[in-house]
PDB file of C-alpha atoms in Angstrom:
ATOM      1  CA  UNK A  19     -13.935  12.275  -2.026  1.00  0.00           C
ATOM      2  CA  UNK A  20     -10.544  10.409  -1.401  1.00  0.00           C
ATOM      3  CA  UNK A  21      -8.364  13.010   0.183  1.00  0.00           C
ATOM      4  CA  UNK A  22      -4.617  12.937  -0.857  1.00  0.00           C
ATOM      5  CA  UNK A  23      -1.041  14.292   0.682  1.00  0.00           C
ATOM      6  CA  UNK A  24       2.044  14.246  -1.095  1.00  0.00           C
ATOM      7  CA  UNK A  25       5.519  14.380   0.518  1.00  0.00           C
ATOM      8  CA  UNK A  26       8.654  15.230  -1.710  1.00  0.00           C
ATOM      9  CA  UNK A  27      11.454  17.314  -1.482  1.00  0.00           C
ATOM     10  CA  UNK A  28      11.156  18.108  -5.234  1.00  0.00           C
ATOM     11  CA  UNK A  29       8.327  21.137  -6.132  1.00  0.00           C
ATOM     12  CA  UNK A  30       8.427  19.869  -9.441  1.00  0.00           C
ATOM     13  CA  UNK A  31       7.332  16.111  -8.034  1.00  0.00           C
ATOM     14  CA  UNK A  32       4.854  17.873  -5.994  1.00  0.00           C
ATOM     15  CA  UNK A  33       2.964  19.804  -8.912  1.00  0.00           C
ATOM     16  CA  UNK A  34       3.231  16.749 -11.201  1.00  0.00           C
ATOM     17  CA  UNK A  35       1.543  14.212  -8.790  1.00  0.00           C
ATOM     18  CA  UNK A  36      -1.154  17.022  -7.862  1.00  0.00           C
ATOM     19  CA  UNK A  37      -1.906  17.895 -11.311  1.00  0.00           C
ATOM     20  CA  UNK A  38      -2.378  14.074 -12.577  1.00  0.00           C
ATOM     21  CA  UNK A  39      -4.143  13.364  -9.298  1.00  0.00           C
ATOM     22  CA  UNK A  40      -6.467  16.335 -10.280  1.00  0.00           C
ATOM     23  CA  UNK A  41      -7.841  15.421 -13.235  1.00  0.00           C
ATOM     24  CA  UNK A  42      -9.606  12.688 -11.460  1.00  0.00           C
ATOM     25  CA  UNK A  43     -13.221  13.764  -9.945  1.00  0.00           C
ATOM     26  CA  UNK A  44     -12.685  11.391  -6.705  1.00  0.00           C
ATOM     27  CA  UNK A  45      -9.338  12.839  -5.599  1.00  0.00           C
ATOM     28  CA  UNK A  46      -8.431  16.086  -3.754  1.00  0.00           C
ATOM     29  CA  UNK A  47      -5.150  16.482  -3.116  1.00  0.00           C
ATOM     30  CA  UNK A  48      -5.133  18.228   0.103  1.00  0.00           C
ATOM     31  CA  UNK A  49      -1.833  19.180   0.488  1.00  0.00           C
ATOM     32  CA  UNK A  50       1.944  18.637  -0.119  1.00  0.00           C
ATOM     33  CA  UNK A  51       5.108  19.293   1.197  1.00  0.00           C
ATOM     34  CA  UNK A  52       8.668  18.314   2.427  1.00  0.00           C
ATOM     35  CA  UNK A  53       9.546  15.626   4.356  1.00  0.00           C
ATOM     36  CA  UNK A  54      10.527  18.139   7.550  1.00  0.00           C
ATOM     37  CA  UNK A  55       6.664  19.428   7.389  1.00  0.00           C
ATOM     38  CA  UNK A  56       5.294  15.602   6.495  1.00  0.00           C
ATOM     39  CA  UNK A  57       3.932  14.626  10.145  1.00  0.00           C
ATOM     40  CA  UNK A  58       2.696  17.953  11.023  1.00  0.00           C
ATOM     41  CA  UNK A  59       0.814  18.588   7.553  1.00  0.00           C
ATOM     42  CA  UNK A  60      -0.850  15.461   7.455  1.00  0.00           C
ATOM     43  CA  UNK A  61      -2.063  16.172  11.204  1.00  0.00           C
ATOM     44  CA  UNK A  62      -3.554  19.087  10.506  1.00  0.00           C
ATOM     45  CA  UNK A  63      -5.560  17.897   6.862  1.00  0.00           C
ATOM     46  CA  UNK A  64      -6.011  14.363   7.954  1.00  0.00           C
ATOM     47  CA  UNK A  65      -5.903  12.892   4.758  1.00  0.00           C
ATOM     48  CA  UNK A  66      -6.652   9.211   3.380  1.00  0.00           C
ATOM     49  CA  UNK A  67      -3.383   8.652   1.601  1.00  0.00           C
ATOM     50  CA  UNK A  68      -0.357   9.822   1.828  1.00  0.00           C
ATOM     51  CA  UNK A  69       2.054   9.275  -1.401  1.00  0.00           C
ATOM     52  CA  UNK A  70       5.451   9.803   0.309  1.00  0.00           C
ATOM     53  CA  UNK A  71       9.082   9.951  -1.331  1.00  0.00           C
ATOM     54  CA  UNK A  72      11.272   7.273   0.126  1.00  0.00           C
ATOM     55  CA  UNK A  73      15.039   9.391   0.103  1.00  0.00           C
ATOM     56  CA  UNK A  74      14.534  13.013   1.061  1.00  0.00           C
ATOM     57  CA  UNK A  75      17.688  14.948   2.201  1.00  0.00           C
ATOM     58  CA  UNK A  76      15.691  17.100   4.805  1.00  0.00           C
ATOM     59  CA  UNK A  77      14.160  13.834   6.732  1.00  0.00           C
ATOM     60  CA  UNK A  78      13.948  10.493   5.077  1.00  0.00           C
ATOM     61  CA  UNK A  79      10.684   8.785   3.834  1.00  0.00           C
ATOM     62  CA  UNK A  80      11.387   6.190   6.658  1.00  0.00           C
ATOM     63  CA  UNK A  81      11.388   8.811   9.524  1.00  0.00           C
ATOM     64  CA  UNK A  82       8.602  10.398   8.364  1.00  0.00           C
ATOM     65  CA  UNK A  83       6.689   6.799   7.381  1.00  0.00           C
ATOM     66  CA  UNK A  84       6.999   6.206  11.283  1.00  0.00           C
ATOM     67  CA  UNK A  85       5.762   9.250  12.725  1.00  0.00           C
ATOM     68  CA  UNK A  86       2.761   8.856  10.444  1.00  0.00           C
ATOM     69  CA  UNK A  87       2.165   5.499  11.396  1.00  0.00           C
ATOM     70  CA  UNK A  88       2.400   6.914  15.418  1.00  0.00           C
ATOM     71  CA  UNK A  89      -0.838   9.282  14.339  1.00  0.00           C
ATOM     72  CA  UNK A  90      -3.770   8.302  16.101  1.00  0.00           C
ATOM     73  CA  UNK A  91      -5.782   7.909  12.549  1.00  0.00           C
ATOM     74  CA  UNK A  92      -2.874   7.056  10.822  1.00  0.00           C
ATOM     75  CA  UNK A  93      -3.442   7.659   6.722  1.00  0.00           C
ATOM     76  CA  UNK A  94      -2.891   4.680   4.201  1.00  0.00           C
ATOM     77  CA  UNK A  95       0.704   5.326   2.996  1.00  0.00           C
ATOM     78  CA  UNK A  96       2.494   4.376  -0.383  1.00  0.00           C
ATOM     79  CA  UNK A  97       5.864   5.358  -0.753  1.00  0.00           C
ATOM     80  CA  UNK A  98       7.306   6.629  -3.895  1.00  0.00           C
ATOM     81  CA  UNK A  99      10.727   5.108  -5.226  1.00  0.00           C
ATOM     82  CA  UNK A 100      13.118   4.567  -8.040  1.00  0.00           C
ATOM     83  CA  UNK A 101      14.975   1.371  -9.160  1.00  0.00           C
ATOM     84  CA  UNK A 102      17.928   2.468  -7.199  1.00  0.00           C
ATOM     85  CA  UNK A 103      16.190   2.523  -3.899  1.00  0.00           C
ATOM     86  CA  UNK A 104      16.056  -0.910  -2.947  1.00  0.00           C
ATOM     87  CA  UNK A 105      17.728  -1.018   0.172  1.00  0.00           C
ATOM     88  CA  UNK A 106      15.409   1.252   2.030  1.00  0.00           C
ATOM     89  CA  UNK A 107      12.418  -1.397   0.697  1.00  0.00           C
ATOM     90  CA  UNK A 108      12.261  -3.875   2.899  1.00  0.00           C
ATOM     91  CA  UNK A 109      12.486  -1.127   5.867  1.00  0.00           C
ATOM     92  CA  UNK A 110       9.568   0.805   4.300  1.00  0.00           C
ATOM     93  CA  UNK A 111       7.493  -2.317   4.324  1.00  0.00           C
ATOM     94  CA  UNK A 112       8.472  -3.538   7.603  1.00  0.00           C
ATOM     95  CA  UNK A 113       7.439   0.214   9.240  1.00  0.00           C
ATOM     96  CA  UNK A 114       3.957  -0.344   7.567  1.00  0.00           C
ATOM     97  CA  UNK A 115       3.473   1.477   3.966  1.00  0.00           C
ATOM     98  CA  UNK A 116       0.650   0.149   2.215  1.00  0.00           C
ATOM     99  CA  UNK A 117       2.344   0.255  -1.321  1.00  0.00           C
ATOM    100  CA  UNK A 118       4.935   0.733  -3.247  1.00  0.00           C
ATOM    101  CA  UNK A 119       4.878   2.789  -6.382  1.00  0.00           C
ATOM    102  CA  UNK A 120       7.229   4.546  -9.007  1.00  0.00           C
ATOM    103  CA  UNK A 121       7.859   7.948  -9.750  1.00  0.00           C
ATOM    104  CA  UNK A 122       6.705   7.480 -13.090  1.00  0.00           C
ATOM    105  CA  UNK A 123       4.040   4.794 -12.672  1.00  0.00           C
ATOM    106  CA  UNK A 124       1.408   5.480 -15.519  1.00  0.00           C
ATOM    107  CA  UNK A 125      -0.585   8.230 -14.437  1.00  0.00           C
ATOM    108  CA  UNK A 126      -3.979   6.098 -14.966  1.00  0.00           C
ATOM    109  CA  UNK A 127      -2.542   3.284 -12.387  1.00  0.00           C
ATOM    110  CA  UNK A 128      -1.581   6.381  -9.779  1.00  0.00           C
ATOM    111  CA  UNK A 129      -5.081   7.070  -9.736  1.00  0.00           C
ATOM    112  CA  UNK A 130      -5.910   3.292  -9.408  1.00  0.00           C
ATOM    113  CA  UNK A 131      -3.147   2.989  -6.935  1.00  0.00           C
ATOM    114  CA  UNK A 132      -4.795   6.156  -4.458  1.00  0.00           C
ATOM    115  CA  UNK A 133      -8.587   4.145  -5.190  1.00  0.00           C
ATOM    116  CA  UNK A 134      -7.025   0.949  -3.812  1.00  0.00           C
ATOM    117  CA  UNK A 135      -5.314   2.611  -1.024  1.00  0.00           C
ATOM    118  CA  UNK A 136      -8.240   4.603   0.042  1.00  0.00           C
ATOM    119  CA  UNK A 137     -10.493   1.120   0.243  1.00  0.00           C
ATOM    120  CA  UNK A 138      -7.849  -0.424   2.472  1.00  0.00           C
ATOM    121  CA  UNK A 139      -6.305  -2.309  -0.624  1.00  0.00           C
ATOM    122  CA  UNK A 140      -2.244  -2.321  -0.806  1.00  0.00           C
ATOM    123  CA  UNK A 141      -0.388  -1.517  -3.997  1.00  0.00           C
ATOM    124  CA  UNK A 142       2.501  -2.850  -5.327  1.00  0.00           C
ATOM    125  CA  UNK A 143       4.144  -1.390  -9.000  1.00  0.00           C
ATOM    126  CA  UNK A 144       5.014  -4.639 -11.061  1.00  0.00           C
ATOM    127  CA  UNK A 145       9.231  -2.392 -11.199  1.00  0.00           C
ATOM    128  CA  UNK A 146       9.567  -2.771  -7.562  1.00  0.00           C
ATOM    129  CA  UNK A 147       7.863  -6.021  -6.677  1.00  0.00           C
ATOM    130  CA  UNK A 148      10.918  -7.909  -7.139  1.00  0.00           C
ATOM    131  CA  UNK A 149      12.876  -6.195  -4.870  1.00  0.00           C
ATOM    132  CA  UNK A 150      10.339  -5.430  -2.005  1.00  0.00           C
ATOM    133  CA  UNK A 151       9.791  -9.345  -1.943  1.00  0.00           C
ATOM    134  CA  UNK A 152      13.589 -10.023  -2.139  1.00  0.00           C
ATOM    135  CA  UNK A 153      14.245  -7.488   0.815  1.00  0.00           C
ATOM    136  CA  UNK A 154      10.959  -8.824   3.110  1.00  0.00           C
ATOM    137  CA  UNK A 155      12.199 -12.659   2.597  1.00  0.00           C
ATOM    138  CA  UNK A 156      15.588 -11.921   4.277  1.00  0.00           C
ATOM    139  CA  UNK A 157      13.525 -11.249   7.299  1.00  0.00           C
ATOM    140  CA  UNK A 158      13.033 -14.071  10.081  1.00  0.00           C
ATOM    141  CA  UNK A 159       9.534 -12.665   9.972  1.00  0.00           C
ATOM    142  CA  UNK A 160       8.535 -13.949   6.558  1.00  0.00           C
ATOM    143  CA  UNK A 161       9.508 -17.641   7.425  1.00  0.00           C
ATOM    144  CA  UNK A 162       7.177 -17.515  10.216  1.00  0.00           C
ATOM    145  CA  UNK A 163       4.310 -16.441   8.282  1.00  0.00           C
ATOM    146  CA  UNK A 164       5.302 -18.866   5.242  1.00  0.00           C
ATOM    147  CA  UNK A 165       4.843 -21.762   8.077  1.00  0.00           C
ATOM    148  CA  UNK A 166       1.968 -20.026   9.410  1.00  0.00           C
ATOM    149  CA  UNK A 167      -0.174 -20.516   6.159  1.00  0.00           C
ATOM    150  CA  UNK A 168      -0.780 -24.003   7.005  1.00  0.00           C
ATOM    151  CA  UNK A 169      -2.665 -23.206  10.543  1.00  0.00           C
ATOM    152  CA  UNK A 170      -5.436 -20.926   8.092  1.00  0.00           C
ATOM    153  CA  UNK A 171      -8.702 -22.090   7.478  1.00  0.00           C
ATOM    154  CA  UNK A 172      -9.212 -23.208   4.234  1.00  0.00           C
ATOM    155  CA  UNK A 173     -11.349 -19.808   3.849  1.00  0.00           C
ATOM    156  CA  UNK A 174      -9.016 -17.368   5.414  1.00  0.00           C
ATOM    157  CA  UNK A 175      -6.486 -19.105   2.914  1.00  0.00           C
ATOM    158  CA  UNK A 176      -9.273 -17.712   0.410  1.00  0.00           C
ATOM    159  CA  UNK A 177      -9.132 -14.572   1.855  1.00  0.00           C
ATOM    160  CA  UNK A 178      -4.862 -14.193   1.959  1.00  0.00           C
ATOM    161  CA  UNK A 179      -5.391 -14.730  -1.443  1.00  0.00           C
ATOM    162  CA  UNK A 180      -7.458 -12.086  -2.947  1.00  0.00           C
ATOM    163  CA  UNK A 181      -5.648  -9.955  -0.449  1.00  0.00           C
ATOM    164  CA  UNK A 182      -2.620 -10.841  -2.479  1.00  0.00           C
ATOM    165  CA  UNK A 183      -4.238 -10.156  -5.249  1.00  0.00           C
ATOM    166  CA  UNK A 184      -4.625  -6.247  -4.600  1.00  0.00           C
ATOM    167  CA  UNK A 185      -8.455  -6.578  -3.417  1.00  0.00           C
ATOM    168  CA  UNK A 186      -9.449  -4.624  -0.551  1.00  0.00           C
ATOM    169  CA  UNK A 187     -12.079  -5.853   1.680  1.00  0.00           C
ATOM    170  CA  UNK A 188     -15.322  -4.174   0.086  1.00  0.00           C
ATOM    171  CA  UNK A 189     -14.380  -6.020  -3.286  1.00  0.00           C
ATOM    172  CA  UNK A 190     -13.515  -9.237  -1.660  1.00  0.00           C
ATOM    173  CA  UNK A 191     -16.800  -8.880   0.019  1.00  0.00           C
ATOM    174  CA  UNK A 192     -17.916  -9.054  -3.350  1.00  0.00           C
ATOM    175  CA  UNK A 193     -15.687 -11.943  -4.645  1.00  0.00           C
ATOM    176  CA  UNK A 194     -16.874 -14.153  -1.681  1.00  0.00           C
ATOM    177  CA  UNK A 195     -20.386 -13.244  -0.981  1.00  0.00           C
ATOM    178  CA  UNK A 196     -19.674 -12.065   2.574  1.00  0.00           C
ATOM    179  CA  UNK A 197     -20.468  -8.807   4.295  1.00  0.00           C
ATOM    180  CA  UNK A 198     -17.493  -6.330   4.422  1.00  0.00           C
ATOM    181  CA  UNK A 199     -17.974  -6.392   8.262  1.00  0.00           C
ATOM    182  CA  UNK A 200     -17.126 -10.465   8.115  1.00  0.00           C
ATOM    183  CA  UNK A 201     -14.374  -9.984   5.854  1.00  0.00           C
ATOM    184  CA  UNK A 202     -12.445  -7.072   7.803  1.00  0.00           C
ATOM    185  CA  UNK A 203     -12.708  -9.837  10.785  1.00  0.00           C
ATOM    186  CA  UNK A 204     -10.897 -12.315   8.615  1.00  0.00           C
ATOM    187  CA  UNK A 205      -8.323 -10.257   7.448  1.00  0.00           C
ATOM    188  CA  UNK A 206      -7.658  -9.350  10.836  1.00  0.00           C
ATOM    189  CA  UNK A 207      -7.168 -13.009  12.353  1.00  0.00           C
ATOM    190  CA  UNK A 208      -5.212 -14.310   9.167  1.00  0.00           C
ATOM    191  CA  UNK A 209      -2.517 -11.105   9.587  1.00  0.00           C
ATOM    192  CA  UNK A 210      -2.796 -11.824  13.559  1.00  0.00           C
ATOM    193  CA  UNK A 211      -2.021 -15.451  12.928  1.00  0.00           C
ATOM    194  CA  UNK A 212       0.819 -14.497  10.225  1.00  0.00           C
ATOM    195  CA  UNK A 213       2.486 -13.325  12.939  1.00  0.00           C
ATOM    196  CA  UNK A 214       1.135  -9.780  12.964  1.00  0.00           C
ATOM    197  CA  UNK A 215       2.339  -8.434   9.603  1.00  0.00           C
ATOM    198  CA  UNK A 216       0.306  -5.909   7.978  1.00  0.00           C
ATOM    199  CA  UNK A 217      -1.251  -6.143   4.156  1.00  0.00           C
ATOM    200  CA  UNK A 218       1.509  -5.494   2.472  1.00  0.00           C
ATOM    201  CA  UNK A 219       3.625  -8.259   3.947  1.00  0.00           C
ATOM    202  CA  UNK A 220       0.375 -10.549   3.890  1.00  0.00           C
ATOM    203  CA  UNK A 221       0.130  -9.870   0.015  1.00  0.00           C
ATOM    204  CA  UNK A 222       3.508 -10.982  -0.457  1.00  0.00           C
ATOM    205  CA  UNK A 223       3.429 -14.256   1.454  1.00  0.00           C
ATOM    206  CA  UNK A 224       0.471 -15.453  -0.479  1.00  0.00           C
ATOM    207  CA  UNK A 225       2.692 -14.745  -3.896  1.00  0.00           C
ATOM    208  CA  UNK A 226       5.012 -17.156  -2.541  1.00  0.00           C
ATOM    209  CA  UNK A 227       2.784 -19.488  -1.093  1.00  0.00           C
ATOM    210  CA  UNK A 228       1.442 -19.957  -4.864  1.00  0.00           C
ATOM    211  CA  UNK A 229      -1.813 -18.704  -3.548  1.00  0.00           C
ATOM    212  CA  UNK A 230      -2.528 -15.523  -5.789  1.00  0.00           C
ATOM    213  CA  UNK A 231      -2.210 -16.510  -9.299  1.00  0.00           C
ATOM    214  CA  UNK A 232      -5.964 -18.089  -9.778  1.00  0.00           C
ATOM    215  CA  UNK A 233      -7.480 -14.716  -7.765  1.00  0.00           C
ATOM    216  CA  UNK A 234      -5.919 -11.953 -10.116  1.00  0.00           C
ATOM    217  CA  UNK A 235      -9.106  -9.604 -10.171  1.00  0.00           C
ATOM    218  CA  UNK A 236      -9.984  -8.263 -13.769  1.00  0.00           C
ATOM    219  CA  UNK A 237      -8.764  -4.949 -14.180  1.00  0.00           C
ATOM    220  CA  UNK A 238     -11.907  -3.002 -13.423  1.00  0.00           C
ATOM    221  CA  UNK A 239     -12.282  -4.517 -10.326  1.00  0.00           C
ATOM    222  CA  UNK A 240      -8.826  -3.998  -8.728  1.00  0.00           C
ATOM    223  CA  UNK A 241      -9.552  -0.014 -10.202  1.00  0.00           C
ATOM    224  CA  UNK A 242     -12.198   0.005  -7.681  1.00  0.00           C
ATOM    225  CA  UNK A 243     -14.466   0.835 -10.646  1.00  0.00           C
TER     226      UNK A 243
END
């Protein structure tokens, strides 16, 4: 059972994202709450993923996205936006979410989003892809890792791409014929030799490197299904 938190300063957000959430038999929405409560909520319930509102007036997303990241089992966290957030994007991703998703993303890809966060996967909603990779590029850090590419192996360069392509590593254990144990040591030396980024940022870098488009995985496979 995936176990899910959910951090908004809206009720209405709250009950929405538990009661889609619910209707699927793998979820359990532990708890959810307000930004002020976030760190201290998610402590207590230890959940798998958090799905956590970027602007809050009681404490930002941003705050909160750090103290859960300072958690000694810190949870996989996507953060929830709109199309007018885009300045607090590049932040978010830099601080180490694990996704980015809409308010109103389709509730059948919320539930693929939590399965792909729960197997280590990262998640990124086609309406805000745009902008996360237009805010990360601005960074110094991004060049680096471009350049970085080029000292892979030719397979970790296999592996930065399904990565980019939303796998996460049981399913590219799969793709490749490895054991999941193999490919959790590759994904940690290509994001060591990146530079240190996390998934999120490696995802992008092998977009722009022109390394994702031949690894798309077919629908039920990126569902975790």
């Amino acid at each position: 059972m995936i176990r899910v938190a959910v951090v908004d300063d809206e009720q209405l957000v709250r009950s929405g994202l538990r009661m889609i959430l619910g209707t699927a038999p793998d979820i359990d929405v532990v708890a959810d709450c307000g930004g002020g409560e976030a760190v201290d909520t998610v402590r207590r319930c230890a959940p798998d993923v958090v799905l956590l509102d970027i602007r809050m007036p009681d404490v930002d997303g941003l705050t909160v996205l750090r103290g859960l990241r300072a958690l000694a089992q810190p949870p996989a966290v996507a953060m929830l936006t709109t199309f007018d957030a885009d300045e607090y994007l590049a932040a978010a991703l830099r601080g180490g979410a694990a996704g980015f998703l809409l308010k109103d993303t389709d509730p059948e890809q919320l539930v693929r989003a939590v399965r792909t966060l729960a197997a280590g996967g990262s998640v990124l909603d086609p309406g805000v892809t745009r902008a996360v990779i237009g805010g990360y590029l601005a960074a110094e850090a991004e060049n680096t890792a471009a350049a970085a590419i080029q000292a892979l192996t030719p397979r970790e360069r296999e592996v930065l791409s399904l990565v980019g392509a939303g796998l996460a590593n049981p399913q590219i254990a799969e793709r490749m014929g490895l054991a999941p144990s193999t490919v959790k040591d590759h994904v940690r030396a290509v994001l060591g030799k990146l530079g240190g980024i996390n998934r999120v940022q490696a995802a992008i870098v092998a977009d722009r490197a022109g390394l994702v488009a031949s690894q798309r995985a077919p629908r039920g496979e990126r569902s975790g299904r």
